[in-house]
Amino acid sequence: MPVKRIKEFIKSALINFIENNIGNGKYAILLSIFVLILLRVAINVVFYLINSFDSFSFDLINYFHSVILIVTLVIFEYQKLKNTISKIKQKKEQFFKDYIRISVVVVLIMLLIMLFVENNSRLVYNTNTLSYITTIDIFSIIAAYIFTKMMSFVYKWLILFKNKYTESIILVLIILALLSYVITLIEIIFNQQIMSSTVNVIIYLTIFILIFSITNNFRWLATLTTSKKNILLVTTSVTLLILFIGFFSIQQVIQVRQDINYLVINYNYRMFLMLAAIVFIAYSIKLFFVLIVSLPTAKIIDKQTDEINLISNSYKNIISIRTDFNLLLKKILHDTKVATEATAAWCELYKKNSAKKHVEVPFFEGIDVELIYKLHKNSKLKEMLYDIEEPTVIETVPTSSYWRFFIKFIPEANSVAIIPIISNKRRIGTLILIDKKEYKFNEESLILMNTLFDIMNVVYNNVKMSIESIEMHKELELGQKIQAQLLPLSCPDFPSYSIDVHSKSSKEVGGDYYDFVKLADGRSCIIIGDVSGKGITAAFIMAYIKGIVSSLAPLANSPKELLVLINSAFEINQIDRKLFVTMLAVRIDDDDGNITFARAGHTPLLAKLSNSCQFYQPAGLGIGLINNGIARDFSFADKIEEFTLKMNKNDFCVLFTDGLNELRNEKNEEYGLENFKNFISNLEVNEENIASEVNSLIINELERYSEMAEQRDDLTILTFSFNGK
């Protein structure tokens, strides 16, 4: 009985080990290597005993053994990737760790190979011994495993950042590798070289070019911090250098000692190692060049990333802490100081119904509060701060005759940023940042300062209402108010163009958004968007998007590039994974009627050009869809298309949100895109004030159709017309 139980226990333990470890690939590779090593040793012993190391049979068995081992390693690595690749969430962080890890291993194995090469290049004894051949075989198997991990790494990240050509090119690479092995087999069988070094070079060069060409999804590297870029650059440089030196050394010795088949690496493994190395080298060279190109802008990107994180954190705090203005202000102060890397920061509030001389400093960081109160004993400073009504930076305090006295009280205040907090045109406080470096705060800082100015003022103006908005309709009213305050008060003047906007919130409050920004090249861009969902959260997310757009627009050169940057920022700092944003960006290219636009899942652009009326709907996914898993297998940038249109005099385009086409009448019938297109096609307007007249006629048409039915969604209509030069 005890014996039977012991047998059952051993059997159960073996089954559990196989299912839990071998089955999921944890120990399968090590086990397969061990078995193949034993088999390799057994083969060597047999052929040593019959003194046939130079025989055709030994070469053929050696060849098939190496092929079986390599195929086994590849299959196991592929199985491991299948189980883990879909679980990777933080791709950038994982790539960084993976590349550093594989590079360290590759460098170590290549240094070991170079050491063997140096020793073996001076060999004068017989290399056809059992101990020598077995040692080289075992080392070759270990090297094959390491180089399989190299190929696995490249395959993994090609798939994670794939484009539409990736899988086809990988198939071509596999065919080229198989072709090389088939030719090698024929050479062994017929004992005749049929593949010249030229053919080898052509195959290797083709593989290099293919890998280099499909490794094109490194845009995300721009968002890495400068320190991580530097680490990757050094790692890439060292790895490439060691690989080049290692393979050069091996080639030199092979040319000198052509009589030795077992020189450092079993000759049957050399082709696989070369193929794997070329794949990894091509990938690393592309990575190296992308890093070199991105380094000049690395500090700018770091700054933008910090600013985006600051805006994101501010809105997260607004959503999670709606009823405590002081706590929100404290968090905004801290996040602002961290994002700007300021030496110190403080927030001062001015009591209601009291003289403006009375100052309270509830929050401060990096400075003694007594210094602040001493500073306020200077009546001139109180008046100067109190009268500032918009964000202001003093780039260099020591050379400013107006602000120079500031450093008498606070010596480290060589650069100052001032952000007023205003409620209903009444000054209630100030957020002040100081830095010991001159020019730390400059004109570029004003973009962030203005965004913070909007955030704090919206928060203060509405936080009391939020406290009282226990009932749903009160909260929705708050959302409408926030939404209205963050939309532009008026349309900018564009030379040769006229613009008119109509925006109306529904009772449920959606997340309709529009704005006008300047891109990196100074050209104007019109933005219209819609946040999924309803209620106050959608309104806050819309406000968050406004902040993101304001920060990123100066970095983008095109509508597509702007949408890609917004999606990347949204992916990094997504507040609610259930929410996504649709958006349409239209760039005014020149004063001749040329426009370029791109779409991220938004309703199409309707253009009436000459006598034609047409919807334009370039491909594009909604912002945030990839990150929340709806479209995880796609690259956002690859799915965004750009269109260009030429407008003639009196032509016009209409941008709108889905509140238009989803408008319903009392019979619950949807208005639809086709009805809208037909209406615009038959529309006749005067040549003066085309944009405003078109909008008025559209509103009349929608009111006629809805028959006073309740509006279920926000409605935004933005029309712009070309007036001619």
PDB file of C-alpha atoms in Angstrom, residues 10 67 86 100 141 153 170 211 256 264 357 394 533 602 619 632 706 718 721 725:
ATOM      1  CA  ILE A  10       5.468  10.480  -8.047  1.00  0.00           C
ATOM      2  CA  VAL A  67      18.419  21.971 -37.794  1.00  0.00           C
ATOM      3  CA  SER A  86      -1.007  39.986 -25.646  1.00  0.00           C
ATOM      4  CA  ILE A 100      18.802  46.260 -22.333  1.00  0.00           C
ATOM      5  CA  ILE A 141      24.038  25.025 -28.778  1.00  0.00           C
ATOM      6  CA  PHE A 153      13.055  39.866 -29.375  1.00  0.00           C
ATOM      7  CA  ILE A 170       8.480  38.121 -42.119  1.00  0.00           C
ATOM      8  CA  ILE A 211      14.230  44.244 -41.499  1.00  0.00           C
ATOM      9  CA  VAL A 256      43.318  31.580 -41.948  1.00  0.00           C
ATOM     10  CA  VAL A 264      34.646  28.174 -31.947  1.00  0.00           C
ATOM     11  CA  LYS A 357      -3.288  94.162   1.801  1.00  0.00           C
ATOM     12  CA  ILE A 394       9.639  87.668 -15.692  1.00  0.00           C
ATOM     13  CA  GLY A 533     -20.349  59.475 -22.744  1.00  0.00           C
ATOM     14  CA  HIS A 602     -15.159  61.732 -36.143  1.00  0.00           C
ATOM     15  CA  ALA A 619      -9.686  56.581 -42.401  1.00  0.00           C
ATOM     16  CA  ARG A 632      -5.360  46.855 -29.637  1.00  0.00           C
ATOM     17  CA  SER A 706     -36.995  68.038 -34.997  1.00  0.00           C
ATOM     18  CA  LEU A 718     -18.553  74.886 -37.584  1.00  0.00           C
ATOM     19  CA  SER A 721     -15.861  79.484 -46.437  1.00  0.00           C
ATOM     20  CA  LYS A 725      -7.728  86.361 -52.472  1.00  0.00           C
TER      21      LYS A 725
END
